XYZ file of C-alpha atoms in Angstrom:
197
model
C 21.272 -9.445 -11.898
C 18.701 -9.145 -9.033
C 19.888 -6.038 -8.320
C 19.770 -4.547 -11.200
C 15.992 -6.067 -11.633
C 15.419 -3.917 -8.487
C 16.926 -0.701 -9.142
C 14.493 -0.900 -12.470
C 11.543 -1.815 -10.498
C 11.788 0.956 -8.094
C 12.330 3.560 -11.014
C 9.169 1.939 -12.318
C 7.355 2.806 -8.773
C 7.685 6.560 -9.351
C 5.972 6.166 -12.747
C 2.522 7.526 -12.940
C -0.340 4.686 -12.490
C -1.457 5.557 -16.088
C 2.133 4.658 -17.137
C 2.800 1.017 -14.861
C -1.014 0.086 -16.316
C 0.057 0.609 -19.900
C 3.522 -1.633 -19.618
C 1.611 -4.311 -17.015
C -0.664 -4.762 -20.048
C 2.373 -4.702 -22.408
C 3.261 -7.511 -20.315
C 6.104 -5.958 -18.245
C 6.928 -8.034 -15.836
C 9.287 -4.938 -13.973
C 6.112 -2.460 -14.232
C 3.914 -5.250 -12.500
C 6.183 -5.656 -9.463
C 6.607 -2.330 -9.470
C 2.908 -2.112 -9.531
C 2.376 -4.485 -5.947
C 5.258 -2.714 -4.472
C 3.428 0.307 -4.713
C 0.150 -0.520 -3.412
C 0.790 -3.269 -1.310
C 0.851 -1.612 2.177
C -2.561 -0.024 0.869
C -3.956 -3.477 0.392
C -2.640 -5.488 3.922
C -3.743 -2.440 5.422
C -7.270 -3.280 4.664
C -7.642 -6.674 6.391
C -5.533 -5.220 9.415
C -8.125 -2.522 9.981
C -10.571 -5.381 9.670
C -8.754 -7.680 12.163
C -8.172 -10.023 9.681
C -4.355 -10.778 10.570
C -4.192 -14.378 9.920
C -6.279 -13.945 6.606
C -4.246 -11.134 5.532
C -1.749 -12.323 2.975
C -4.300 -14.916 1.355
C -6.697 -11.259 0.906
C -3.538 -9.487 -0.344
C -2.833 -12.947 -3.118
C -6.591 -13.084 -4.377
C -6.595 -9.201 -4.519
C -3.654 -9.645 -6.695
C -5.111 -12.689 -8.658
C -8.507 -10.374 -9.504
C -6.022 -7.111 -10.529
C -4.196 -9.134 -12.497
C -7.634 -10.554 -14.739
C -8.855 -6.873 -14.454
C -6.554 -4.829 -15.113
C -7.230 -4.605 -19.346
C -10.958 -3.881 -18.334
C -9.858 -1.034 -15.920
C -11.397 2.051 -17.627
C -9.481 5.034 -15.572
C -5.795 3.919 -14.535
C -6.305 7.014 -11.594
C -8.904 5.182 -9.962
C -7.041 2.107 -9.487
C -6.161 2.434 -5.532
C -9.710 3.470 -4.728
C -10.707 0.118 -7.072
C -8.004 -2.189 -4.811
C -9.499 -0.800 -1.617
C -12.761 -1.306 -2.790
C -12.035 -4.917 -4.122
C -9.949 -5.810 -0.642
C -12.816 -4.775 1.417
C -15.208 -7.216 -0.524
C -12.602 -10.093 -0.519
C -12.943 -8.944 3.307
C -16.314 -9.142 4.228
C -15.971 -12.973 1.497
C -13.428 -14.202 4.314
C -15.441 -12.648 7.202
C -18.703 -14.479 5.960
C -16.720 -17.663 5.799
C -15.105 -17.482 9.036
C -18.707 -16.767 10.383
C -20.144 -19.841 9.420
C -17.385 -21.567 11.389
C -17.017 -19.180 14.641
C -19.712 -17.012 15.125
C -18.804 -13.318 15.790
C -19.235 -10.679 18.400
C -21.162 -7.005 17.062
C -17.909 -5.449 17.947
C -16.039 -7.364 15.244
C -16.911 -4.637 13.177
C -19.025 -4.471 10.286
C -21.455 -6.980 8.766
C -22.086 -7.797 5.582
C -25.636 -6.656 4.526
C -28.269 -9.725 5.166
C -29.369 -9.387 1.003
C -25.683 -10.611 0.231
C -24.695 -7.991 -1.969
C -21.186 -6.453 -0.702
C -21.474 -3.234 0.892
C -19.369 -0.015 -0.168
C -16.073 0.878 1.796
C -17.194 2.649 5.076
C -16.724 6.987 3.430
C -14.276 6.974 6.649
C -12.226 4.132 6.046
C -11.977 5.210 2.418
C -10.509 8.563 3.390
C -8.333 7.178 5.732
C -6.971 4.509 3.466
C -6.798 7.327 0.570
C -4.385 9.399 3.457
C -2.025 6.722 3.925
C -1.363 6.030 0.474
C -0.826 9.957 0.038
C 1.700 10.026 2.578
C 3.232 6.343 0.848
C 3.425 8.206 -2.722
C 5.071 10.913 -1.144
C 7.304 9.542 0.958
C 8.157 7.001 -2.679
C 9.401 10.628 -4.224
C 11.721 11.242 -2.011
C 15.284 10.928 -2.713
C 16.701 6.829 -2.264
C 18.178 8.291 1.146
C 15.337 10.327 2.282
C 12.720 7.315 1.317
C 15.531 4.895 3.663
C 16.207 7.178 6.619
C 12.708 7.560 7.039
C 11.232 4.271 6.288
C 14.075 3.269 9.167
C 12.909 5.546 11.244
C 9.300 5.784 11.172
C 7.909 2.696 9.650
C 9.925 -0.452 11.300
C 8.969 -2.266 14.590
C 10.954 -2.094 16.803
C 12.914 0.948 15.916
C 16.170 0.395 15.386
C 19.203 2.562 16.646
C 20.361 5.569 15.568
C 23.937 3.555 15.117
C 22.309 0.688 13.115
C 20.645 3.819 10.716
C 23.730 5.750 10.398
C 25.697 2.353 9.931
C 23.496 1.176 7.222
C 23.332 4.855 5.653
C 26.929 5.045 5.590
C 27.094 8.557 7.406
C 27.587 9.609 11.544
C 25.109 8.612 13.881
C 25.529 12.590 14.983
C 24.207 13.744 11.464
C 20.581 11.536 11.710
C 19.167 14.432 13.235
C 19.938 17.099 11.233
C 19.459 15.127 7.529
C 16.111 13.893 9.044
C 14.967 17.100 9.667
C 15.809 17.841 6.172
C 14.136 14.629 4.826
C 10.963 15.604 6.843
C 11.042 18.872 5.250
C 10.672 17.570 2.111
C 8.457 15.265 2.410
C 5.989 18.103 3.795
C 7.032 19.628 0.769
C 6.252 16.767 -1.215
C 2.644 16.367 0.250
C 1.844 19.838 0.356
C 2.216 19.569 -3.702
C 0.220 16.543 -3.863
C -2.595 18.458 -1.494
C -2.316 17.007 1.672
């Protein structure tokens, strides 16, 4: 049964955001997992830029609590990632204020929150940076189940893990990671070339 759960949540990840915002608001529970699974490295990223580690996962929860009360009043269903990094960097500089009045912090913290109160915009850098990463995460999501593994293996887990674990877990010979990963990189350049990366 979970399995099967999961195998329709990540056909629910390729689904346009248009699309998972329509059945989250139906009330499918599938399309909102599917929903977080697709945005939720954009989100922790957020507080990690921030150096916010320990904060990180209660940031990623309230982000989730304030998507999930407003979602129905979200206007444009394409502007939701730039709306989450917005709302994560506010809930940022919220648990940055906080900690401040405990533990006072350095200038090279990073940024302060304006002295009128009001939250500032995402820094235009971080935004484009942030917008990059989730490019590359789409893409990398449209890849065949394979393609997404091999490189998710490869280039995304700390430590790295052998070539014989990969090709073990892939089912194929730790001779052919090479070559298929060349192919897998191909089209993923492919696949963000098309997306205009």
């Amino acid at each position: 049964m979970k399995a099967a759960a999961k195998m329709q949540r990540e056909g629910r990840a390729s689904w346009p955001d248009d699309r998972l915002v329509a059945e989250c608001l139906k009330g499918d529970h599938q399309a909102w997992s599917a929903l977080l699974d697709k945005y939720k490295n954009l989100i922790f990223s957020i507080p990690i830029k921030l150096g916010l580690y320990e904060d990180a996962a209660d940031i990623f929860q309230t982000v989730c609590l304030d998507l999930l009360t407003d979602l129905p009043r979200l206007r444009e269903p394409r502007a939701l990632p730039k709306w989450l990094m917005q709302t994560c960097y506010h809930k940022c500089l919220q648990y940055r204020r906080r900690a401040e009045k405990h533990v006072a912090l350095t200038e090279e913290d990073g940024e302060r929150p304006p002295a009128n109160g009001r939250p500032s915009t995402l820094p235009e850098d971080m935004l484009v940076q942030l917008e990059r990463e989730q490019i590359v995460r789409d893409a990398i999501s449209e890849l065949s189940p394979r393609c997404e593994r091999m490189v998710r293996m490869l280039f995304f887990e700390t430590p790295p893990r052998p070539y014989q674990e990969i090709a073990k877990e892939l089912g194929m010979a730790t001779g052919s990671i090479g070559f298929i990963r060349g192919r897998c990189l191909g089209k993923l350049k492919q696949q963000l070339e098309n997306m205009g990366f």
